[in-house]
Coordinates of C-alpha atoms in Angstrom, one line a residue:
Chain Z
X4 CA 0.0 0.0 0.0
X5 CA 3.0 2.2 -0.2
X6 CA 2.4 3.8 -3.5
X7 CA -1.3 4.7 -3.2
X8 CA -1.8 8.5 -3.6
X9 CA -5.6 8.4 -3.1
X10 CA -7.3 7.5 0.1
X11 CA -10.8 6.7 -1.1
X12 CA -12.9 6.5 -4.2
X13 CA -16.1 8.5 -3.4
X14 CA -17.9 8.2 -6.7
X15 CA -17.7 5.9 -9.7
X16 CA -19.8 6.2 -12.8
X17 CA -18.5 3.3 -15.0
X18 CA -16.8 4.4 -18.2
X19 CA -17.6 8.0 -17.4
X20 CA -16.4 9.6 -14.1
X21 CA -14.5 8.8 -11.0
X22 CA -14.1 11.0 -7.9
X23 CA -11.4 10.3 -5.3
X24 CA -10.0 12.1 -2.3
X25 CA -6.6 12.4 -0.8
X26 CA -6.0 13.8 2.7
X27 CA -2.7 15.6 3.1
X28 CA -1.1 14.7 6.5
X29 CA 1.9 16.0 8.3
X30 CA 2.6 12.4 9.2
X31 CA 3.6 11.8 5.6
X32 CA 7.4 11.6 5.6
X33 CA 7.9 13.3 2.3
X34 CA 6.4 16.5 3.5
X35 CA 9.3 16.9 5.9
X36 CA 11.7 17.0 3.0
X37 CA 9.5 19.0 0.7
X38 CA 10.6 21.5 1.9
X39 CA 12.8 21.4 5.0
X40 CA 14.0 24.5 6.9
X41 CA 17.0 26.1 5.3
X42 CA 19.0 29.0 6.8
X43 CA 16.5 31.6 8.0
X44 CA 13.6 30.0 6.0
X45 CA 11.3 27.9 8.1
X46 CA 10.1 24.5 6.9
X47 CA 7.4 24.6 4.2
X48 CA 5.5 21.3 4.1
X49 CA 3.8 21.3 0.7
X50 CA 2.2 18.3 -1.2
X51 CA 4.5 17.8 -4.2
X52 CA 2.8 18.6 -7.4
X53 CA 4.2 15.4 -9.0
X54 CA 2.4 13.3 -6.4
X55 CA -0.8 15.3 -7.2
X56 CA -0.3 14.2 -10.8
X57 CA 0.2 10.6 -9.6
X58 CA -3.0 10.8 -7.5
X59 CA -4.9 12.0 -10.6
X60 CA -3.2 9.2 -12.7
X61 CA -4.4 6.6 -10.1
X62 CA -7.9 8.1 -10.1
X63 CA -8.1 8.2 -13.9
X64 CA -6.3 4.8 -14.3
X65 CA -8.8 3.1 -12.1
X66 CA -11.7 4.6 -14.1
X67 CA -10.1 3.4 -17.4
X68 CA -9.2 0.0 -15.9
X69 CA -12.7 -0.5 -14.5
X70 CA -14.2 0.1 -17.9
X71 CA -12.8 -3.2 -19.1
X72 CA -13.1 -5.0 -15.7
X73 CA -9.4 -4.5 -15.1
X74 CA -8.5 -7.0 -17.8
X75 CA -6.2 -4.4 -19.5
X76 CA -2.9 -3.3 -18.2
X77 CA -3.5 0.4 -18.1
X78 CA -0.4 2.4 -18.0
X79 CA 0.1 6.2 -17.9
X80 CA 1.6 7.1 -21.2
X81 CA 1.4 10.9 -21.4
X82 CA 0.7 13.9 -19.3
X83 CA -1.1 16.1 -21.8
X84 CA -1.6 18.9 -19.5
X85 CA -0.9 19.6 -15.8
X86 CA -1.7 23.0 -14.3
X87 CA -1.9 23.7 -10.6
X88 CA -2.2 27.2 -9.3
X89 CA -2.4 26.7 -5.5
X90 CA -0.5 24.6 -3.0
X91 CA -2.0 21.8 -0.8
X92 CA -0.7 21.7 2.7
X93 CA -1.2 19.4 5.7
X94 CA -4.9 19.4 6.8
X95 CA -6.1 20.0 3.3
X96 CA -8.1 17.4 1.3
X97 CA -7.5 17.0 -2.5
X98 CA -10.4 16.0 -4.5
X99 CA -9.7 14.4 -8.0
X100 CA -12.5 14.2 -10.5
X101 CA -11.4 12.2 -13.6
X102 CA -13.6 11.8 -16.7
X103 CA -13.0 9.8 -19.8
X104 CA -12.7 11.9 -22.9
X105 CA -12.1 9.2 -25.5
X106 CA -11.4 5.5 -25.3
X107 CA -10.6 2.8 -27.8
X108 CA -9.0 -0.7 -27.6
X109 CA -5.6 0.9 -27.6
X110 CA -6.0 3.4 -24.8
X111 CA -7.8 6.4 -23.4
X112 CA -7.6 10.1 -22.8
X113 CA -8.9 11.6 -19.6
X114 CA -9.6 15.0 -18.2
X115 CA -9.0 15.7 -14.5
X116 CA -10.1 18.4 -12.2
X117 CA -8.2 19.0 -9.0
X118 CA -10.0 20.7 -6.2
X119 CA -8.9 21.7 -2.7
X120 CA -11.0 21.4 0.4
X121 CA -9.5 23.3 3.3
X122 CA -10.7 22.8 6.9
X123 CA -12.2 25.8 8.8
X124 CA -13.5 26.2 12.3
X125 CA -17.0 25.6 11.0
X126 CA -16.0 22.4 9.1
X127 CA -14.7 21.7 5.6
X128 CA -14.9 24.6 3.2
X129 CA -16.4 24.3 -0.2
X130 CA -14.1 22.6 -2.8
X131 CA -12.1 25.2 -4.8
X132 CA -10.7 24.2 -8.2
X133 CA -6.9 24.5 -8.2
X134 CA -5.9 22.8 -11.4
X135 CA -6.4 20.5 -14.3
X136 CA -4.5 17.3 -15.2
X137 CA -5.2 15.7 -18.5
X138 CA -3.7 12.3 -19.2
X139 CA -3.3 9.6 -21.8
X140 CA -3.3 5.9 -20.9
X141 CA -2.2 3.0 -23.0
X142 CA -3.5 -0.5 -22.9
X143 CA -0.1 -2.1 -22.7
X144 CA -0.9 -5.5 -24.3
X145 CA -2.4 -3.7 -27.3
X146 CA 0.6 -1.6 -28.0
X147 CA 3.6 -3.8 -27.8
X148 CA 4.2 -4.3 -31.5
X149 CA 4.3 -8.1 -31.2
X150 CA 6.1 -8.2 -27.8
X151 CA 4.1 -9.6 -24.9
X152 CA 3.8 -9.1 -21.2
X153 CA 3.0 -11.6 -18.4
X154 CA -0.6 -12.6 -18.2
X155 CA -0.7 -11.4 -14.6
X156 CA -2.0 -7.8 -14.4
X157 CA 0.8 -6.1 -12.5
X158 CA -0.8 -2.7 -12.9
X159 CA -3.8 -3.2 -10.7
X160 CA -2.0 -4.7 -7.7
X161 CA -3.2 -5.6 -4.2
X162 CA -3.0 -1.9 -3.2
X163 CA -5.6 -1.0 -5.8
X164 CA -7.8 -3.9 -4.8
X165 CA -7.7 -2.9 -1.1
X166 CA -8.5 0.7 -2.0
X167 CA -11.5 -0.3 -4.1
X168 CA -12.8 -2.7 -1.5
X169 CA -12.5 -0.1 1.3
X170 CA -14.2 2.4 -1.0
X171 CA -17.1 0.0 -1.5
X172 CA -16.4 -0.4 -5.3
X173 CA -17.3 -3.9 -6.5
X174 CA -14.4 -5.8 -8.1
X175 CA -14.9 -8.3 -10.9
X176 CA -14.6 -11.9 -9.7
Chain W
X20 CA -14.1 23.2 -45.4
X21 CA -11.2 24.2 -47.8
X22 CA -7.8 22.7 -47.6
X23 CA -6.3 25.6 -45.8
X24 CA -8.8 25.3 -43.0
X25 CA -8.1 21.6 -42.8
X26 CA -4.4 22.3 -42.6
X27 CA -4.9 24.9 -39.8
X28 CA -7.0 22.5 -37.8
X29 CA -4.4 19.7 -38.2
X30 CA -1.7 22.2 -37.2
X31 CA -3.6 23.2 -34.1
X32 CA -4.0 19.5 -33.2
X33 CA -0.3 18.9 -33.6
X34 CA 0.8 22.0 -31.7
X35 CA -1.5 20.8 -28.8
X36 CA -0.6 17.1 -28.9
X37 CA 3.2 17.5 -29.5
X38 CA 3.9 20.8 -27.8
X39 CA 5.7 22.1 -30.9
X40 CA 5.6 25.6 -32.3
X41 CA 3.2 26.6 -35.0
X42 CA 6.0 27.4 -37.5
X43 CA 7.5 23.9 -37.1
X44 CA 4.3 22.4 -38.5
X45 CA 5.0 22.7 -42.2
X46 CA 3.4 20.4 -44.8
X47 CA 6.8 18.6 -45.4
X48 CA 7.5 18.0 -41.7
X49 CA 7.4 14.4 -40.6
X50 CA 5.2 13.6 -37.6
X51 CA 7.6 11.1 -35.9
X52 CA 10.9 12.6 -37.2
X53 CA 10.7 16.4 -37.3
X54 CA 7.9 16.8 -34.8
X55 CA 9.1 14.0 -32.5
X56 CA 5.8 12.1 -32.0
X57 CA 6.0 8.8 -30.2
X58 CA 3.5 5.9 -30.5
X59 CA 1.2 7.2 -27.8
X60 CA 1.2 10.6 -29.5
X61 CA -0.3 9.0 -32.6
X62 CA -3.3 7.8 -30.5
X63 CA -3.5 11.3 -28.9
X64 CA -3.4 12.9 -32.4
X65 CA -6.1 10.5 -33.6
X66 CA -8.3 11.3 -30.6
X67 CA -7.9 15.0 -31.2
X68 CA -8.6 14.8 -34.9
X69 CA -11.8 12.9 -34.1
X70 CA -12.9 15.7 -31.8
X71 CA -11.8 18.5 -34.1
X72 CA -13.4 17.1 -37.3
X73 CA -16.2 15.1 -35.8
X74 CA -15.3 11.9 -37.6
X75 CA -14.2 8.4 -36.4
X76 CA -10.8 7.0 -37.1
X77 CA -10.8 3.2 -37.0
X78 CA -8.0 1.2 -35.4
X79 CA -5.0 1.0 -37.8
X80 CA -6.6 3.5 -40.2
X81 CA -4.2 6.2 -39.6
X82 CA -1.3 3.8 -39.8
X83 CA -1.7 0.1 -40.4
X84 CA -0.7 -2.1 -37.5
X85 CA 1.6 -5.1 -37.7
X86 CA 2.9 -4.3 -41.2
X87 CA 6.4 -3.5 -39.9
X88 CA 6.5 -6.7 -37.8
X89 CA 5.4 -9.0 -40.6
X90 CA 8.3 -10.9 -42.3
X91 CA 6.3 -10.9 -45.5
X92 CA 6.4 -7.1 -45.6
X93 CA 9.8 -6.5 -44.1
X94 CA 13.0 -8.5 -44.9
X95 CA 16.5 -7.7 -43.6
X96 CA 15.3 -4.4 -42.3
X97 CA 13.9 -3.3 -45.6
X98 CA 10.3 -2.9 -46.7
X99 CA 9.5 -5.4 -49.5
X100 CA 7.5 -4.7 -52.7
X101 CA 4.6 -6.4 -51.1
X102 CA 5.0 -4.3 -48.0
X103 CA 4.9 -1.1 -50.0
X104 CA 1.9 -2.4 -52.0
X105 CA 0.0 -3.1 -48.7
X106 CA 0.9 0.3 -47.3
X107 CA -0.2 2.0 -50.5
X108 CA -3.5 0.2 -50.4
X109 CA -4.1 1.2 -46.8
X110 CA -2.8 4.7 -47.0
X111 CA -3.9 6.0 -50.5
X112 CA -3.3 9.6 -49.5
X113 CA 0.3 9.2 -48.6
X114 CA 3.2 9.9 -50.9
X115 CA 5.5 6.9 -51.2
X116 CA 8.3 8.4 -53.3
X117 CA 10.7 8.7 -50.5
X118 CA 10.1 5.1 -49.3
X119 CA 10.6 3.8 -52.8
X120 CA 14.0 5.4 -52.8
X121 CA 14.9 4.4 -49.2
X122 CA 13.4 1.1 -48.2
X123 CA 14.8 0.9 -44.7
X124 CA 12.2 0.4 -42.0
X125 CA 13.6 3.4 -40.2
X126 CA 12.7 5.5 -43.2
X127 CA 9.0 4.6 -43.1
X128 CA 8.4 7.7 -40.9
X129 CA 9.3 9.8 -44.0
X130 CA 5.9 9.1 -45.5
X131 CA 4.1 10.2 -42.4
X132 CA 4.1 13.9 -43.0
X133 CA 1.8 16.8 -42.0
X134 CA 0.7 16.9 -45.6
X135 CA -0.3 13.2 -45.5
X136 CA -2.3 13.9 -42.4
X137 CA -4.1 16.8 -44.1
X138 CA -4.8 14.5 -47.1
X139 CA -6.1 11.9 -44.8
X140 CA -8.5 14.3 -43.0
X141 CA -9.7 15.8 -46.3
X142 CA -10.5 12.4 -47.6
X143 CA -12.3 11.5 -44.3
X144 CA -14.3 14.7 -44.5
X145 CA -15.3 14.0 -48.1
X146 CA -16.4 10.4 -47.5
X147 CA -18.0 11.1 -44.1

Protein backbone atom coordinates (compact mmCIF):
# COMPACT_ATOMS: atom_id res chain seq x y z
CA UNK A 1 0.00 0.00 0.00
CA UNK A 2 3.01 2.23 -0.18
CA UNK A 3 2.37 3.84 -3.53
CA UNK A 4 -1.28 4.74 -3.17
CA UNK A 5 -1.83 8.46 -3.58
CA UNK A 6 -5.56 8.45 -3.09
CA UNK A 7 -7.34 7.50 0.11
CA UNK A 8 -10.82 6.70 -1.10
CA UNK A 9 -12.92 6.54 -4.22
CA UNK A 10 -16.09 8.47 -3.38
CA UNK A 11 -17.94 8.19 -6.68
CA UNK A 12 -17.67 5.94 -9.71
CA UNK A 13 -19.82 6.18 -12.81
CA UNK A 14 -18.51 3.33 -14.99
CA UNK A 15 -16.79 4.40 -18.24
CA UNK A 16 -17.56 8.03 -17.40
CA UNK A 17 -16.38 9.56 -14.15
CA UNK A 18 -14.49 8.80 -10.96
CA UNK A 19 -14.10 11.04 -7.92
CA UNK A 20 -11.42 10.30 -5.33
CA UNK A 21 -10.02 12.11 -2.32
CA UNK A 22 -6.60 12.36 -0.76
CA UNK A 23 -6.00 13.78 2.71
CA UNK A 24 -2.70 15.58 3.11
CA UNK A 25 -1.15 14.72 6.46
CA UNK A 26 1.88 16.04 8.30
CA UNK A 27 2.58 12.42 9.25
CA UNK A 28 3.62 11.76 5.64
CA UNK A 29 7.37 11.62 5.59
CA UNK A 30 7.92 13.30 2.25
CA UNK A 31 6.36 16.53 3.52
CA UNK A 32 9.27 16.91 5.90
CA UNK A 33 11.67 16.96 2.96
CA UNK A 34 9.47 19.05 0.71
CA UNK A 35 10.64 21.52 1.90
CA UNK A 36 12.84 21.42 5.02
CA UNK A 37 13.98 24.53 6.89
CA UNK A 38 17.04 26.05 5.34
CA UNK A 39 18.99 28.98 6.76
CA UNK A 40 16.53 31.57 7.96
CA UNK A 41 13.64 30.04 5.97
CA UNK A 42 11.27 27.91 8.06
CA UNK A 43 10.12 24.48 6.88
CA UNK A 44 7.40 24.56 4.21
CA UNK A 45 5.50 21.28 4.08
CA UNK A 46 3.75 21.27 0.69
CA UNK A 47 2.20 18.33 -1.16
CA UNK A 48 4.55 17.77 -4.16
CA UNK A 49 2.84 18.59 -7.44
CA UNK A 50 4.24 15.42 -9.05
CA UNK A 51 2.39 13.35 -6.43
CA UNK A 52 -0.81 15.25 -7.19
CA UNK A 53 -0.28 14.19 -10.81
CA UNK A 54 0.23 10.61 -9.57
CA UNK A 55 -3.00 10.85 -7.53
CA UNK A 56 -4.88 11.96 -10.62
CA UNK A 57 -3.20 9.22 -12.65
CA UNK A 58 -4.38 6.62 -10.14
CA UNK A 59 -7.91 8.07 -10.13
CA UNK A 60 -8.08 8.20 -13.93
CA UNK A 61 -6.31 4.85 -14.30
CA UNK A 62 -8.85 3.08 -12.07
CA UNK A 63 -11.66 4.63 -14.12
CA UNK A 64 -10.09 3.42 -17.38
CA UNK A 65 -9.23 -0.01 -15.93
CA UNK A 66 -12.71 -0.46 -14.47
CA UNK A 67 -14.24 0.10 -17.91
CA UNK A 68 -12.77 -3.23 -19.07
CA UNK A 69 -13.14 -5.03 -15.75
CA UNK A 70 -9.40 -4.54 -15.06
CA UNK A 71 -8.46 -6.99 -17.81
CA UNK A 72 -6.22 -4.43 -19.54
CA UNK A 73 -2.86 -3.33 -18.20
CA UNK A 74 -3.54 0.38 -18.10
CA UNK A 75 -0.36 2.43 -17.99
CA UNK A 76 0.10 6.18 -17.87
CA UNK A 77 1.61 7.10 -21.23
CA UNK A 78 1.42 10.86 -21.43
CA UNK A 79 0.72 13.88 -19.28
CA UNK A 80 -1.06 16.06 -21.83
CA UNK A 81 -1.58 18.94 -19.46
CA UNK A 82 -0.85 19.62 -15.80
CA UNK A 83 -1.69 22.98 -14.29
CA UNK A 84 -1.87 23.68 -10.58
CA UNK A 85 -2.22 27.17 -9.27
CA UNK A 86 -2.41 26.65 -5.53
CA UNK A 87 -0.52 24.56 -3.02
CA UNK A 88 -1.98 21.81 -0.84
CA UNK A 89 -0.71 21.72 2.74
CA UNK A 90 -1.24 19.40 5.74
CA UNK A 91 -4.88 19.37 6.79
CA UNK A 92 -6.14 19.96 3.27
CA UNK A 93 -8.07 17.42 1.26
CA UNK A 94 -7.47 17.03 -2.45
CA UNK A 95 -10.40 15.97 -4.55
CA UNK A 96 -9.72 14.44 -7.96
CA UNK A 97 -12.49 14.23 -10.54
CA UNK A 98 -11.45 12.17 -13.55
CA UNK A 99 -13.56 11.85 -16.68
CA UNK A 100 -12.96 9.76 -19.78
CA UNK A 101 -12.72 11.89 -22.89
CA UNK A 102 -12.10 9.18 -25.47
CA UNK A 103 -11.41 5.48 -25.27
CA UNK A 104 -10.57 2.76 -27.78
CA UNK A 105 -9.03 -0.72 -27.59
CA UNK A 106 -5.59 0.93 -27.64
CA UNK A 107 -6.02 3.36 -24.78
CA UNK A 108 -7.84 6.36 -23.42
CA UNK A 109 -7.58 10.08 -22.84
CA UNK A 110 -8.86 11.56 -19.61
CA UNK A 111 -9.56 14.99 -18.20
CA UNK A 112 -8.97 15.67 -14.54
CA UNK A 113 -10.10 18.44 -12.24
CA UNK A 114 -8.15 19.00 -9.02
CA UNK A 115 -10.01 20.66 -6.16
CA UNK A 116 -8.86 21.68 -2.71
CA UNK A 117 -10.98 21.42 0.41
CA UNK A 118 -9.50 23.34 3.33
CA UNK A 119 -10.72 22.83 6.89
CA UNK A 120 -12.21 25.79 8.75
CA UNK A 121 -13.49 26.19 12.32
CA UNK A 122 -17.00 25.61 10.98
CA UNK A 123 -16.02 22.42 9.12
CA UNK A 124 -14.67 21.70 5.63
CA UNK A 125 -14.86 24.61 3.19
CA UNK A 126 -16.43 24.26 -0.24
CA UNK A 127 -14.10 22.63 -2.78
CA UNK A 128 -12.14 25.15 -4.85
CA UNK A 129 -10.72 24.16 -8.22
CA UNK A 130 -6.94 24.53 -8.16
CA UNK A 131 -5.92 22.82 -11.37
CA UNK A 132 -6.42 20.51 -14.28
CA UNK A 133 -4.50 17.34 -15.18
CA UNK A 134 -5.24 15.69 -18.53
CA UNK A 135 -3.68 12.31 -19.22
CA UNK A 136 -3.33 9.56 -21.82
CA UNK A 137 -3.34 5.89 -20.93
CA UNK A 138 -2.16 3.01 -23.04
CA UNK A 139 -3.54 -0.52 -22.91
CA UNK A 140 -0.10 -2.10 -22.72
CA UNK A 141 -0.87 -5.46 -24.31
CA UNK A 142 -2.43 -3.74 -27.33
CA UNK A 143 0.59 -1.56 -28.00
CA UNK A 144 3.58 -3.83 -27.83
CA UNK A 145 4.17 -4.32 -31.54
CA UNK A 146 4.32 -8.07 -31.16
CA UNK A 147 6.08 -8.22 -27.77
CA UNK A 148 4.11 -9.63 -24.90
CA UNK A 149 3.84 -9.09 -21.16
CA UNK A 150 3.02 -11.62 -18.45
CA UNK A 151 -0.61 -12.63 -18.18
CA UNK A 152 -0.71 -11.40 -14.57
CA UNK A 153 -2.01 -7.83 -14.37
CA UNK A 154 0.80 -6.15 -12.46
CA UNK A 155 -0.76 -2.69 -12.86
CA UNK A 156 -3.79 -3.23 -10.66
CA UNK A 157 -1.97 -4.70 -7.72
CA UNK A 158 -3.16 -5.59 -4.24
CA UNK A 159 -3.02 -1.94 -3.19
CA UNK A 160 -5.64 -1.00 -5.76
CA UNK A 161 -7.83 -3.94 -4.77
CA UNK A 162 -7.72 -2.90 -1.13
CA UNK A 163 -8.51 0.71 -2.01
CA UNK A 164 -11.48 -0.30 -4.13
CA UNK A 165 -12.78 -2.72 -1.51
CA UNK A 166 -12.52 -0.14 1.30
CA UNK A 167 -14.23 2.37 -0.99
CA UNK A 168 -17.12 -0.01 -1.55
CA UNK A 169 -16.41 -0.45 -5.26
CA UNK A 170 -17.28 -3.91 -6.50
CA UNK A 171 -14.42 -5.77 -8.15
CA UNK A 172 -14.87 -8.29 -10.92
CA UNK A 173 -14.65 -11.89 -9.72
CA UNK B 1 -14.07 23.21 -45.42
CA UNK B 2 -11.22 24.19 -47.76
CA UNK B 3 -7.76 22.65 -47.64
CA UNK B 4 -6.30 25.62 -45.82
CA UNK B 5 -8.84 25.31 -43.03
CA UNK B 6 -8.11 21.60 -42.75
CA UNK B 7 -4.37 22.34 -42.55
CA UNK B 8 -4.94 24.94 -39.83
CA UNK B 9 -6.98 22.52 -37.76
CA UNK B 10 -4.41 19.75 -38.21
CA UNK B 11 -1.68 22.21 -37.24
CA UNK B 12 -3.56 23.20 -34.07
CA UNK B 13 -3.99 19.53 -33.15
CA UNK B 14 -0.26 18.86 -33.65
CA UNK B 15 0.77 21.96 -31.67
CA UNK B 16 -1.48 20.83 -28.83
CA UNK B 17 -0.55 17.14 -28.90
CA UNK B 18 3.19 17.48 -29.45
CA UNK B 19 3.93 20.83 -27.78
CA UNK B 20 5.66 22.08 -30.94
CA UNK B 21 5.64 25.64 -32.28
CA UNK B 22 3.20 26.57 -35.02
CA UNK B 23 5.98 27.40 -37.47
CA UNK B 24 7.48 23.91 -37.08
CA UNK B 25 4.30 22.41 -38.52
CA UNK B 26 5.05 22.71 -42.23
CA UNK B 27 3.43 20.43 -44.85
CA UNK B 28 6.76 18.61 -45.38
CA UNK B 29 7.50 18.05 -41.67
CA UNK B 30 7.41 14.38 -40.65
CA UNK B 31 5.23 13.57 -37.64
CA UNK B 32 7.58 11.12 -35.94
CA UNK B 33 10.88 12.57 -37.18
CA UNK B 34 10.68 16.36 -37.33
CA UNK B 35 7.87 16.78 -34.81
CA UNK B 36 9.07 14.02 -32.47
CA UNK B 37 5.81 12.10 -32.05
CA UNK B 38 5.98 8.77 -30.20
CA UNK B 39 3.50 5.93 -30.51
CA UNK B 40 1.18 7.23 -27.78
CA UNK B 41 1.17 10.63 -29.50
CA UNK B 42 -0.32 8.99 -32.60
CA UNK B 43 -3.25 7.82 -30.47
CA UNK B 44 -3.48 11.30 -28.94
CA UNK B 45 -3.44 12.92 -32.41
CA UNK B 46 -6.05 10.47 -33.60
CA UNK B 47 -8.33 11.31 -30.61
CA UNK B 48 -7.86 15.04 -31.15
CA UNK B 49 -8.56 14.82 -34.91
CA UNK B 50 -11.77 12.93 -34.15
CA UNK B 51 -12.87 15.72 -31.82
CA UNK B 52 -11.79 18.52 -34.13
CA UNK B 53 -13.37 17.13 -37.31
CA UNK B 54 -16.16 15.08 -35.78
CA UNK B 55 -15.33 11.86 -37.63
CA UNK B 56 -14.25 8.44 -36.38
CA UNK B 57 -10.81 6.97 -37.07
CA UNK B 58 -10.76 3.19 -37.00
CA UNK B 59 -7.97 1.20 -35.39
CA UNK B 60 -5.03 1.02 -37.78
CA UNK B 61 -6.65 3.45 -40.19
CA UNK B 62 -4.15 6.24 -39.62
CA UNK B 63 -1.27 3.81 -39.80
CA UNK B 64 -1.73 0.08 -40.41
CA UNK B 65 -0.73 -2.11 -37.51
CA UNK B 66 1.57 -5.07 -37.68
CA UNK B 67 2.92 -4.35 -41.17
CA UNK B 68 6.37 -3.49 -39.89
CA UNK B 69 6.51 -6.70 -37.83
CA UNK B 70 5.41 -8.99 -40.64
CA UNK B 71 8.27 -10.92 -42.32
CA UNK B 72 6.28 -10.87 -45.54
CA UNK B 73 6.44 -7.10 -45.61
CA UNK B 74 9.85 -6.50 -44.07
CA UNK B 75 12.96 -8.50 -44.87
CA UNK B 76 16.47 -7.73 -43.65
CA UNK B 77 15.31 -4.42 -42.28
CA UNK B 78 13.87 -3.28 -45.61
CA UNK B 79 10.29 -2.94 -46.73
CA UNK B 80 9.48 -5.45 -49.50
CA UNK B 81 7.51 -4.71 -52.68
CA UNK B 82 4.56 -6.44 -51.10
CA UNK B 83 4.98 -4.31 -47.98
CA UNK B 84 4.90 -1.11 -50.02
CA UNK B 85 1.89 -2.35 -51.98
CA UNK B 86 0.05 -3.06 -48.72
CA UNK B 87 0.94 0.33 -47.31
CA UNK B 88 -0.19 2.02 -50.53
CA UNK B 89 -3.48 0.19 -50.40
CA UNK B 90 -4.08 1.16 -46.77
CA UNK B 91 -2.77 4.70 -47.05
CA UNK B 92 -3.86 5.95 -50.46
CA UNK B 93 -3.30 9.59 -49.48
CA UNK B 94 0.33 9.23 -48.56
CA UNK B 95 3.25 9.95 -50.89
CA UNK B 96 5.51 6.90 -51.19
CA UNK B 97 8.27 8.38 -53.34
CA UNK B 98 10.74 8.68 -50.48
CA UNK B 99 10.07 5.14 -49.28
CA UNK B 100 10.57 3.80 -52.79
CA UNK B 101 14.02 5.42 -52.76
CA UNK B 102 14.94 4.39 -49.22
CA UNK B 103 13.40 1.06 -48.20
CA UNK B 104 14.84 0.94 -44.69
CA UNK B 105 12.22 0.38 -41.97
CA UNK B 106 13.56 3.45 -40.19
CA UNK B 107 12.67 5.49 -43.25
CA UNK B 108 8.97 4.60 -43.08
CA UNK B 109 8.39 7.68 -40.91
CA UNK B 110 9.33 9.76 -43.97
CA UNK B 111 5.94 9.14 -45.55
CA UNK B 112 4.06 10.19 -42.44
CA UNK B 113 4.13 13.93 -43.02
CA UNK B 114 1.83 16.79 -42.02
CA UNK B 115 0.66 16.91 -45.62
CA UNK B 116 -0.25 13.22 -45.53
CA UNK B 117 -2.28 13.88 -42.40
CA UNK B 118 -4.08 16.79 -44.10
CA UNK B 119 -4.81 14.52 -47.11
CA UNK B 120 -6.12 11.86 -44.77
CA UNK B 121 -8.46 14.33 -43.01
CA UNK B 122 -9.67 15.83 -46.29
CA UNK B 123 -10.50 12.37 -47.58
CA UNK B 124 -12.30 11.47 -44.34
CA UNK B 125 -14.35 14.66 -44.53
CA UNK B 126 -15.28 14.00 -48.15
CA UNK B 127 -16.36 10.43 -47.47
CA UNK B 128 -18.04 11.07 -44.13
